[in-house]
């Protein structure tokens, strides 16, 4: 790899990392194709290692804003079956079955009748 190719690769990674750090995506989309044109061995291994380091850096920078409890709630099943607005317990569906995402019956609230 010549000096010019190395400079182009560095600039592509810098631009992609700046975009990734700003809006959350862009390292692979910006620098991936450019690195693949320059040297196909730079994609995906070294690019994934750079993306991992960048993600860890952003996590360390934004550690005060992390919601680890919320992340745990996303991955763990609910503690109780009382997930309805009126407090009635609903049975949990068996694993592997399709569950309706809309409530059955009429919605309750200030605009409902009855």
XYZ file of C-alpha atoms in Angstrom:
114
model
C 0.000 0.000 0.000
C 1.516 3.278 -1.078
C 1.541 6.480 0.934
C -1.247 8.023 -1.135
C -3.473 4.967 -0.684
C -2.736 4.978 3.037
C -3.702 8.668 3.258
C -6.933 8.057 1.330
C -7.776 5.125 3.607
C -7.063 7.198 6.705
C -9.209 10.053 5.429
C -12.065 7.667 4.607
C -11.907 6.118 8.083
C -11.724 9.561 9.701
C -14.766 10.792 7.787
C -16.705 7.590 8.513
C -15.771 7.677 12.210
C -16.848 11.307 12.508
C -20.174 10.448 10.937
C -20.558 7.358 13.159
C -19.764 9.317 16.302
C -22.183 12.074 15.371
C -25.304 10.279 14.153
C -24.628 6.653 15.095
C -23.983 5.119 11.686
C -21.678 5.695 8.791
C -18.293 4.083 9.400
C -19.038 1.013 7.335
C -21.126 2.853 4.769
C -18.586 5.579 4.077
C -15.220 3.936 4.571
C -16.130 0.332 3.696
C -16.463 0.765 -0.080
C -13.408 3.025 -0.280
C -11.260 0.584 1.693
C -12.529 -2.310 -0.426
C -11.447 -0.492 -3.579
C -8.020 0.316 -2.150
C -7.267 -3.072 -0.575
C -9.890 -5.833 -0.207
C -8.082 -7.311 2.816
C -9.063 -4.231 4.855
C -12.731 -5.232 4.740
C -14.422 -6.556 6.915
C -11.913 -7.563 9.649
C -9.937 -4.376 10.327
C -13.010 -2.238 9.692
C -15.006 -4.204 12.280
C -12.182 -3.811 14.795
C -12.178 -0.047 14.213
C -15.973 0.080 14.556
C -15.774 -1.818 17.866
C -13.187 0.600 19.224
C -15.271 3.556 18.097
C -18.401 2.142 19.730
C -16.561 1.559 23.011
C -15.242 5.112 22.887
C -18.760 6.504 22.395
C -20.065 4.332 25.263
C -17.357 5.684 27.562
C -18.066 9.250 26.473
C -21.830 8.912 26.976
C -21.780 6.628 30.030
C -23.800 9.084 32.109
C -26.705 8.768 29.674
C -26.763 4.956 29.635
C -29.972 3.316 30.838
C -28.769 -0.120 31.849
C -31.968 -0.886 33.751
C -33.984 -0.137 30.630
C -31.721 -2.373 28.600
C -32.320 -5.183 31.077
C -36.080 -4.707 30.764
C -35.803 -5.112 27.020
C -34.152 -8.511 27.315
C -35.901 -10.014 30.331
C -39.486 -11.286 30.507
C -41.934 -9.201 32.553
C -42.128 -9.909 36.273
C -45.911 -10.121 36.426
C -48.856 -10.631 34.143
C -50.468 -7.319 35.107
C -49.591 -5.523 31.903
C -53.003 -4.073 31.078
C -54.092 -0.539 31.833
C -56.977 -1.658 34.050
C -54.749 -3.888 36.195
C -56.350 -7.190 35.183
C -53.953 -10.084 34.911
C -53.570 -11.620 31.509
C -52.079 -15.034 30.930
C -48.700 -15.135 29.257
C -48.757 -16.720 25.801
C -46.731 -19.880 25.280
C -43.302 -19.373 23.775
C -43.165 -19.461 20.002
C -46.756 -18.340 19.380
C -47.761 -15.210 17.515
C -49.299 -12.607 19.815
C -51.658 -9.824 18.766
C -50.118 -6.411 19.217
C -53.440 -4.564 19.440
C -55.759 -4.785 22.444
C -59.004 -6.690 22.080
C -62.275 -4.875 22.523
C -62.836 -1.173 22.677
C -60.116 1.125 23.949
C -60.738 2.569 27.373
C -60.137 6.216 28.076
C -61.844 9.549 28.060
C -62.968 9.208 24.427
C -64.518 5.761 24.741
C -68.240 5.276 25.184
C -69.643 2.966 27.788
